[in-house]
Amino acid sequence: MRLPCLATVRTCLICQIFLLAFSVAGQKYPVIGAENIAGLRPAQYIDFSDISDDLAIGWFEANDDASEFIVFDGGGRVYRVGEAGIIDSVAYRDDEAQIFSLIDAVYVDERSYALYLLDDAYFINDRQFRTDDFPVAIHRVDQSLFVEAITDRGATTYHEVALESDGETISAVSIIDLPRSETEYLGILIGRVDFPSVLLSSLADSVLTAYRYPEVFSSESGRVYELDGGPAVAGAINSEGSHFAWSDPASARLNLLELASGENTVVAELDGAYAQYHLLTADASAILVVNMDFRPAVFAWDVATGERYDLGAYRKCERIPDKVVISGDGKALIIGCDTGLEIWRVAEMKEE
């Protein structure tokens, strides 16, 4: 991350800012799936009240094993935190007149890359990112980095950037346009589905178009599905990009779509209970819902049997969580809200 100070000091602090990891040595957690979903419980907590009175934003970014987190407060200070609490923090403004906004962050090989706005310029870590578009997110695809951006005409683009770059600026090595849906009606992007997967849902005819970079995406011809009981308005894709869990506008049913075959399975009847967050385990064997029908709790369904698990309440929050994800290694459910972070895991087993 770029700091508003001398380059030598800035580089030193950047090296420090993202090296936190709290130890999970001697602990072994299984990947979350249908066979152990009943044992998923809160395991670790990070209370914002122990860090700063100004920290009340539940957005976070986690490394793959959920041992390290980036959070920030409303004043523009970014913290690196672990189970034991704050490790380090840096303010990125010289004075209150400066405009600072942390847009997004991502980890690649345990190194973090932060995308942020400082005054009228965008930065990735300590280098200015030059673009005529408006960055809105940053994504990892294998060992590559992509910045999602919006053009002045409202189109979505993906800018591939080099992980290492000389000089004070960084530019895209390639720019990929979001393919247009080939259906008769306009498709809308389904939120909380991250690149390299892109899902467009047509509300008028219940058609879903799926793209996956680079295979289908590069051909500009997505896979098209006609959803019985659709359209899909919310959902989650698993880390492999093979399945999509979704619900309809009336929250009548919870579904699982296998993208390769196009087979859709109705997993459960929701009877109008609205799901704030859908999550899908890596093997697509279980669907999780966090905050259903405005109940501050975690729920799960075994896809094969349809069995429902009421896993219990998450930490006390003053509003709906700001972000909820399954960790990159598939072993943790992370919930972030205004009071802090809560990390859920299946009961740990001590290594011999």
Tab-separated table of C-alpha atoms in Angstrom:
chain	number	residue	atom	x	y	z
A	1	MET	CA	0.000	0.000	0.000
A	2	ARG	CA	1.273	3.478	-0.788
A	3	LEU	CA	1.919	5.729	2.162
A	4	PRO	CA	1.797	9.540	2.002
A	5	CYS	CA	5.400	9.898	3.104
A	6	LEU	CA	8.973	9.492	1.853
A	7	ALA	CA	9.499	6.573	-0.531
A	8	THR	CA	12.091	4.851	1.655
A	9	VAL	CA	9.881	4.965	4.740
A	10	ARG	CA	6.867	3.994	2.670
A	11	THR	CA	8.548	0.871	1.311
A	12	CYS	CA	9.668	-0.203	4.782
A	13	LEU	CA	6.185	0.163	6.239
A	14	ILE	CA	4.593	-1.637	3.312
A	15	CYS	CA	6.785	-4.634	4.028
A	16	GLN	CA	5.581	-4.622	7.636
A	17	ILE	CA	1.890	-3.931	7.062
A	18	PHE	CA	0.913	-7.300	5.624
A	19	LEU	CA	3.120	-9.868	7.349
A	20	LEU	CA	0.845	-10.762	10.264
A	21	ALA	CA	-0.022	-14.396	10.865
A	22	PHE	CA	-1.232	-15.840	14.122
A	23	SER	CA	-0.105	-19.362	14.770
A	24	VAL	CA	-2.268	-22.379	14.032
A	25	ALA	CA	0.610	-24.744	14.747
A	26	GLY	CA	-0.482	-27.978	16.378
A	27	GLN	CA	-4.026	-27.530	15.145
A	28	LYS	CA	-5.594	-29.319	12.226
A	29	TYR	CA	-8.938	-28.271	10.799
A	30	PRO	CA	-10.869	-30.227	8.165
A	31	VAL	CA	-12.300	-28.709	5.013
A	32	ILE	CA	-15.955	-27.851	5.593
A	33	GLY	CA	-18.356	-30.254	3.878
A	34	ALA	CA	-21.615	-32.122	4.331
A	35	GLU	CA	-19.928	-34.901	6.316
A	36	ASN	CA	-18.876	-32.512	9.098
A	37	ILE	CA	-21.123	-29.477	8.723
A	38	ALA	CA	-22.945	-30.291	11.973
A	39	GLY	CA	-19.687	-29.626	13.849
A	40	LEU	CA	-19.152	-26.111	12.484
A	41	ARG	CA	-18.906	-23.727	15.431
A	42	PRO	CA	-17.397	-20.332	16.381
A	43	ALA	CA	-13.712	-20.932	17.106
A	44	GLN	CA	-11.954	-17.551	17.070
A	45	TYR	CA	-12.949	-13.940	17.677
A	46	ILE	CA	-11.505	-10.540	16.895
A	47	ASP	CA	-13.253	-7.774	18.824
A	48	PHE	CA	-12.999	-4.319	17.283
A	49	SER	CA	-13.467	-2.736	20.721
A	50	ASP	CA	-10.022	-4.100	21.636
A	51	ILE	CA	-8.486	-2.402	18.608
A	52	SER	CA	-10.001	1.059	18.118
A	53	ASP	CA	-13.123	3.015	18.981
A	54	ASP	CA	-13.260	4.116	15.325
A	55	LEU	CA	-13.285	0.571	13.946
A	56	ALA	CA	-16.885	-0.304	13.136
A	57	ILE	CA	-16.742	-1.568	9.541
A	58	GLY	CA	-17.060	-5.324	9.148
A	59	TRP	CA	-15.360	-5.493	5.753
A	60	PHE	CA	-12.186	-7.600	5.814
A	61	GLU	CA	-9.809	-9.518	3.606
A	62	ALA	CA	-8.387	-12.829	4.810
A	63	ASN	CA	-5.473	-14.931	3.673
A	64	ASP	CA	-6.183	-18.493	2.561
A	65	ASP	CA	-6.032	-20.156	5.984
A	66	ALA	CA	-7.796	-17.329	7.828
A	67	SER	CA	-4.820	-16.609	10.058
A	68	GLU	CA	-4.398	-13.011	8.899
A	69	PHE	CA	-6.913	-10.236	8.254
A	70	ILE	CA	-6.940	-6.705	6.900
A	71	VAL	CA	-9.557	-4.303	8.307
A	72	PHE	CA	-9.939	-0.541	8.235
A	73	ASP	CA	-11.811	2.209	10.041
A	74	GLY	CA	-13.807	5.188	8.891
A	75	GLY	CA	-10.860	7.514	9.393
A	76	GLY	CA	-8.686	5.831	6.789
A	77	ARG	CA	-6.480	3.804	9.128
A	78	VAL	CA	-5.708	0.253	8.020
A	79	TYR	CA	-4.999	-2.482	10.553
A	80	ARG	CA	-3.490	-5.921	10.318
A	81	VAL	CA	-4.990	-8.177	12.921
A	82	GLY	CA	-4.945	-11.742	14.127
A	83	GLU	CA	-6.535	-13.810	16.857
A	84	ALA	CA	-4.570	-11.904	19.492
A	85	GLY	CA	-5.749	-8.545	18.193
A	86	ILE	CA	-3.966	-5.642	16.568
A	87	ILE	CA	-0.404	-6.127	15.342
A	88	ASP	CA	0.153	-2.934	13.384
A	89	SER	CA	-1.706	-0.039	11.810
A	90	VAL	CA	-0.973	2.845	9.473
A	91	ALA	CA	-2.882	6.004	8.559
A	92	TYR	CA	-2.739	6.754	4.841
A	93	ARG	CA	-3.634	10.434	4.921
A	94	ASP	CA	-1.394	13.349	5.780
A	95	ASP	CA	-4.402	15.308	6.997
A	96	GLU	CA	-8.170	15.064	7.152
A	97	ALA	CA	-8.520	16.993	3.906
A	98	GLN	CA	-7.145	14.072	1.923
A	99	ILE	CA	-9.549	11.612	0.349
A	100	PHE	CA	-8.736	7.982	1.101
A	101	SER	CA	-10.801	4.904	0.301
A	102	LEU	CA	-9.687	1.302	0.568
A	103	ILE	CA	-11.509	-0.332	-2.343
A	104	ASP	CA	-10.444	-3.951	-2.028
A	105	ALA	CA	-7.556	-6.264	-1.195
A	106	VAL	CA	-6.405	-9.756	-2.112
A	107	TYR	CA	-3.694	-12.206	-1.120
A	108	VAL	CA	-1.358	-14.001	-3.527
A	109	ASP	CA	1.104	-16.461	-1.969
A	110	GLU	CA	0.571	-14.837	1.446
A	111	ARG	CA	1.448	-11.404	0.084
A	112	SER	CA	-1.378	-8.899	0.072
A	113	TYR	CA	-2.232	-6.425	-2.652
A	114	ALA	CA	-4.421	-3.490	-1.702
A	115	LEU	CA	-6.380	-1.417	-4.194
A	116	TYR	CA	-7.209	2.058	-2.915
A	117	LEU	CA	-7.988	5.635	-3.843
A	118	LEU	CA	-5.858	8.475	-2.475
A	119	ASP	CA	-7.098	11.917	-3.481
A	120	ASP	CA	-7.694	11.571	-7.244
A	121	ALA	CA	-5.393	8.619	-7.998
A	122	TYR	CA	-5.659	4.839	-7.650
A	123	PHE	CA	-2.904	2.684	-6.175
A	124	ILE	CA	-2.004	-0.984	-5.835
A	125	ASN	CA	0.255	-1.182	-2.814
A	126	ASP	CA	2.892	1.505	-3.329
A	127	ARG	CA	2.483	2.003	-7.079
A	128	GLN	CA	-0.014	4.209	-8.850
A	129	PHE	CA	-2.371	2.224	-11.053
A	130	ARG	CA	-2.973	4.126	-14.272
A	131	THR	CA	-6.358	3.575	-15.887
A	132	ASP	CA	-9.114	5.571	-17.532
A	133	ASP	CA	-11.729	3.346	-15.896
A	134	PHE	CA	-13.054	3.285	-12.318
A	135	PRO	CA	-11.673	0.352	-10.271
A	136	VAL	CA	-14.207	-1.419	-8.039
A	137	ALA	CA	-12.477	-4.669	-6.999
A	138	ILE	CA	-9.295	-6.705	-7.218
A	139	HIS	CA	-9.170	-10.467	-7.831
A	140	ARG	CA	-6.677	-13.326	-7.825
A	141	VAL	CA	-6.713	-15.906	-10.612
A	142	ASP	CA	-4.050	-18.528	-9.882
A	143	GLN	CA	-0.927	-16.367	-9.681
A	144	SER	CA	-2.345	-13.457	-11.691
A	145	LEU	CA	-3.954	-10.254	-10.478
A	146	PHE	CA	-7.010	-8.639	-12.078
A	147	VAL	CA	-8.585	-5.265	-11.338
A	148	GLU	CA	-12.312	-5.109	-12.031
A	149	ALA	CA	-13.327	-1.678	-13.271
A	150	ILE	CA	-16.246	0.220	-14.773
A	151	THR	CA	-15.866	2.374	-17.881
A	152	ASP	CA	-17.435	5.812	-18.224
A	153	ARG	CA	-20.143	4.110	-20.311
A	154	GLY	CA	-20.982	1.658	-17.539
A	155	ALA	CA	-19.309	-1.413	-19.042
A	156	THR	CA	-17.362	-3.865	-16.876
A	157	THR	CA	-13.703	-4.575	-17.687
A	158	TYR	CA	-10.978	-6.702	-16.112
A	159	HIS	CA	-7.401	-5.381	-16.137
A	160	GLU	CA	-4.639	-7.959	-15.750
A	161	VAL	CA	-1.669	-6.443	-13.940
A	162	ALA	CA	1.819	-7.776	-13.296
A	163	LEU	CA	2.550	-8.772	-9.707
A	164	GLU	CA	5.977	-7.173	-9.901
A	165	SER	CA	6.686	-3.893	-11.651
A	166	ASP	CA	9.530	-1.390	-11.791
A	167	GLY	CA	9.017	2.308	-11.330
A	168	GLU	CA	6.368	4.347	-9.553
A	169	THR	CA	3.398	3.294	-11.686
A	170	ILE	CA	1.739	0.093	-12.807
A	171	SER	CA	-0.449	-0.463	-15.854
A	172	ALA	CA	-2.544	-3.289	-17.219
A	173	VAL	CA	-0.792	-5.833	-19.436
A	174	SER	CA	-4.165	-6.744	-20.937
A	175	ILE	CA	-7.788	-5.610	-20.645
A	176	ILE	CA	-10.706	-8.002	-21.015
A	177	ASP	CA	-14.244	-6.805	-21.601
A	178	LEU	CA	-17.156	-8.502	-19.928
A	179	PRO	CA	-18.989	-10.397	-22.698
A	180	ARG	CA	-22.523	-9.328	-23.397
A	181	SER	CA	-25.334	-11.744	-22.642
A	182	GLU	CA	-26.657	-13.304	-25.836
A	183	THR	CA	-30.182	-13.616	-24.489
A	184	GLU	CA	-32.994	-11.409	-25.726
A	185	TYR	CA	-33.203	-9.533	-22.437
A	186	LEU	CA	-30.594	-7.618	-20.488
A	187	GLY	CA	-28.717	-9.630	-17.879
A	188	ILE	CA	-27.558	-8.259	-14.531
A	189	LEU	CA	-24.411	-9.328	-12.707
A	190	ILE	CA	-25.059	-11.533	-9.704
A	191	GLY	CA	-23.229	-9.943	-6.798
A	192	ARG	CA	-20.784	-11.707	-4.450
A	193	VAL	CA	-19.656	-13.974	-7.285
A	194	ASP	CA	-16.014	-13.135	-7.860
A	195	PHE	CA	-13.956	-13.251	-11.028
A	196	PRO	CA	-12.818	-15.605	-12.635
A	197	SER	CA	-16.508	-16.601	-12.533
A	198	VAL	CA	-19.077	-14.151	-13.891
A	199	LEU	CA	-22.814	-14.844	-13.813
A	200	LEU	CA	-25.415	-12.795	-15.683
A	201	SER	CA	-29.055	-13.300	-14.758
A	202	SER	CA	-31.899	-12.231	-17.026
A	203	LEU	CA	-34.842	-11.313	-14.802
A	204	ALA	CA	-37.316	-11.291	-17.670
A	205	ASP	CA	-36.895	-14.874	-18.895
A	206	SER	CA	-35.044	-16.666	-16.051
A	207	VAL	CA	-31.987	-17.294	-18.232
A	208	LEU	CA	-28.582	-17.523	-16.547
A	209	THR	CA	-25.379	-17.025	-18.538
A	210	ALA	CA	-22.131	-18.223	-16.936
A	211	TYR	CA	-18.579	-17.276	-17.847
A	212	ARG	CA	-15.376	-18.653	-16.375
A	213	TYR	CA	-12.018	-17.107	-17.212
A	214	PRO	CA	-10.162	-18.061	-19.325
A	215	GLU	CA	-11.971	-21.055	-20.863
A	216	VAL	CA	-15.505	-19.862	-21.627
A	217	PHE	CA	-14.794	-16.206	-20.956
A	218	SER	CA	-12.255	-15.829	-23.751
A	219	SER	CA	-14.636	-17.294	-26.324
A	220	GLU	CA	-17.181	-14.558	-25.516
A	221	SER	CA	-19.835	-17.263	-25.579
A	222	GLY	CA	-21.099	-18.186	-22.145
A	223	ARG	CA	-22.946	-21.268	-21.011
A	224	VAL	CA	-26.668	-20.577	-20.998
A	225	TYR	CA	-29.156	-22.137	-18.562
A	226	GLU	CA	-32.938	-21.789	-18.478
A	227	LEU	CA	-33.811	-21.931	-14.794
A	228	ASP	CA	-37.058	-23.547	-13.778
A	229	GLY	CA	-38.387	-21.481	-10.875
A	230	GLY	CA	-35.988	-18.624	-11.618
A	231	PRO	CA	-34.691	-16.095	-12.128
A	232	ALA	CA	-31.620	-16.324	-9.929
A	233	VAL	CA	-31.136	-13.093	-8.029
A	234	ALA	CA	-28.663	-14.136	-5.321
A	235	GLY	CA	-26.314	-16.992	-4.665
A	236	ALA	CA	-22.775	-18.283	-4.404
A	237	ILE	CA	-20.369	-20.254	-6.545
A	238	ASN	CA	-17.893	-22.748	-5.068
A	239	SER	CA	-14.135	-22.217	-5.278
A	240	GLU	CA	-13.832	-24.700	-8.129
A	241	GLY	CA	-16.411	-22.824	-10.175
A	242	SER	CA	-18.347	-26.030	-10.806
A	243	HIS	CA	-21.618	-25.349	-8.963
A	244	PHE	CA	-23.889	-22.399	-8.228
A	245	ALA	CA	-26.182	-22.226	-5.188
A	246	TRP	CA	-29.041	-19.810	-5.724
A	247	SER	CA	-32.470	-18.633	-4.665
A	248	ASP	CA	-35.299	-16.920	-6.532
A	249	PRO	CA	-36.836	-13.452	-5.958
A	250	ALA	CA	-39.606	-14.871	-3.763
A	251	SER	CA	-37.138	-16.937	-1.689
A	252	ALA	CA	-39.288	-19.959	-2.405
A	253	ARG	CA	-36.522	-22.506	-2.974
A	254	LEU	CA	-32.844	-23.074	-2.372
A	255	ASN	CA	-31.243	-24.560	-5.478
A	256	LEU	CA	-27.946	-26.012	-6.641
A	257	LEU	CA	-27.020	-25.791	-10.327
A	258	GLU	CA	-24.261	-28.020	-11.700
A	259	LEU	CA	-22.698	-25.855	-14.373
A	260	ALA	CA	-21.144	-28.619	-16.473
A	261	SER	CA	-24.360	-30.599	-16.964
A	262	GLY	CA	-26.938	-27.876	-16.406
A	263	GLU	CA	-28.746	-30.079	-13.881
A	264	ASN	CA	-30.539	-28.088	-11.197
A	265	THR	CA	-31.463	-29.610	-7.833
A	266	VAL	CA	-33.988	-28.119	-5.427
A	267	VAL	CA	-32.233	-28.582	-2.104
A	268	ALA	CA	-34.847	-27.067	0.213
A	269	GLU	CA	-38.060	-25.089	0.400
A	270	LEU	CA	-37.391	-21.655	1.901
A	271	ASP	CA	-41.035	-20.594	2.141
A	272	GLY	CA	-40.154	-16.929	1.695
A	273	ALA	CA	-37.284	-16.803	4.215
A	274	TYR	CA	-34.781	-14.342	2.732
A	275	ALA	CA	-31.098	-15.308	2.814
A	276	GLN	CA	-28.652	-12.436	3.251
A	277	TYR	CA	-25.563	-14.522	2.421
A	278	HIS	CA	-25.325	-17.770	0.461
A	279	LEU	CA	-22.115	-19.805	0.668
A	280	LEU	CA	-21.146	-23.069	-0.999
A	281	THR	CA	-18.505	-25.479	0.278
A	282	ALA	CA	-15.569	-26.283	-1.998
A	283	ASP	CA	-16.954	-29.712	-2.906
A	284	ALA	CA	-20.489	-28.296	-3.317
A	285	SER	CA	-21.802	-30.848	-0.819
A	286	ALA	CA	-23.305	-28.264	1.556
A	287	ILE	CA	-24.921	-24.842	1.256
A	288	LEU	CA	-24.612	-22.344	4.091
A	289	VAL	CA	-26.801	-19.326	4.735
A	290	VAL	CA	-25.818	-16.561	7.140
A	291	ASN	CA	-28.659	-14.391	8.445
A	292	MET	CA	-31.871	-15.916	7.148
A	293	ASP	CA	-35.155	-14.077	7.507
A	294	PHE	CA	-33.206	-11.496	9.557
A	295	ARG	CA	-32.215	-14.087	12.156
A	296	PRO	CA	-28.552	-13.494	13.169
A	297	ALA	CA	-27.556	-17.124	12.855
A	298	VAL	CA	-25.862	-19.672	10.585
A	299	PHE	CA	-27.809	-22.359	8.734
A	300	ALA	CA	-26.684	-25.195	6.466
A	301	TRP	CA	-28.144	-27.833	4.182
A	302	ASP	CA	-26.747	-31.173	3.096
A	303	VAL	CA	-27.192	-31.035	-0.679
A	304	ALA	CA	-27.614	-34.799	-1.100
A	305	THR	CA	-30.222	-35.315	1.632
A	306	GLY	CA	-31.744	-31.849	2.045
A	307	GLU	CA	-31.199	-32.077	5.799
A	308	ARG	CA	-31.099	-28.667	7.465
A	309	TYR	CA	-28.748	-27.714	10.288
A	310	ASP	CA	-29.397	-24.737	12.570
A	311	LEU	CA	-25.827	-24.103	13.654
A	312	GLY	CA	-26.497	-21.258	16.070
A	313	ALA	CA	-26.155	-17.521	16.422
A	314	TYR	CA	-23.104	-15.535	15.404
A	315	ARG	CA	-21.623	-12.687	17.442
A	316	LYS	CA	-23.768	-9.732	18.504
A	317	CYS	CA	-23.905	-7.136	15.724
A	318	GLU	CA	-25.835	-3.907	15.416
A	319	ARG	CA	-26.641	-4.611	11.758
A	320	ILE	CA	-26.461	-7.303	9.115
A	321	PRO	CA	-22.851	-8.506	8.567
A	322	ASP	CA	-20.805	-6.455	6.102
A	323	LYS	CA	-18.985	-9.460	4.666
A	324	VAL	CA	-19.178	-13.243	4.951
A	325	VAL	CA	-16.913	-15.724	3.136
A	326	ILE	CA	-15.506	-19.229	3.261
A	327	SER	CA	-11.709	-19.075	3.490
A	328	GLY	CA	-9.559	-19.931	0.505
A	329	ASP	CA	-8.571	-23.301	1.964
A	330	GLY	CA	-12.230	-24.123	2.609
A	331	LYS	CA	-11.667	-24.658	6.338
A	332	ALA	CA	-13.217	-21.543	7.872
A	333	LEU	CA	-16.392	-19.503	7.708
A	334	ILE	CA	-15.587	-15.847	8.416
A	335	ILE	CA	-18.250	-13.337	9.466
A	336	GLY	CA	-17.467	-9.629	9.734
A	337	CYS	CA	-19.765	-6.983	11.189
A	338	ASP	CA	-19.538	-3.684	13.069
A	339	THR	CA	-18.396	-5.345	16.323
A	340	GLY	CA	-15.653	-7.560	14.894
A	341	LEU	CA	-14.812	-10.790	13.117
A	342	GLU	CA	-15.912	-14.299	14.008
A	343	ILE	CA	-14.183	-17.352	12.547
A	344	TRP	CA	-16.138	-20.604	12.484
A	345	ARG	CA	-14.389	-23.967	12.083
A	346	VAL	CA	-15.225	-27.629	12.372
A	347	ALA	CA	-14.005	-28.962	15.733
A	348	GLU	CA	-10.230	-29.088	15.632
A	349	MET	CA	-8.120	-32.219	15.995
A	350	LYS	CA	-4.693	-32.037	17.625
A	351	GLU	CA	-1.848	-33.399	15.554
A	352	GLU	CA	-0.059	-36.403	17.005
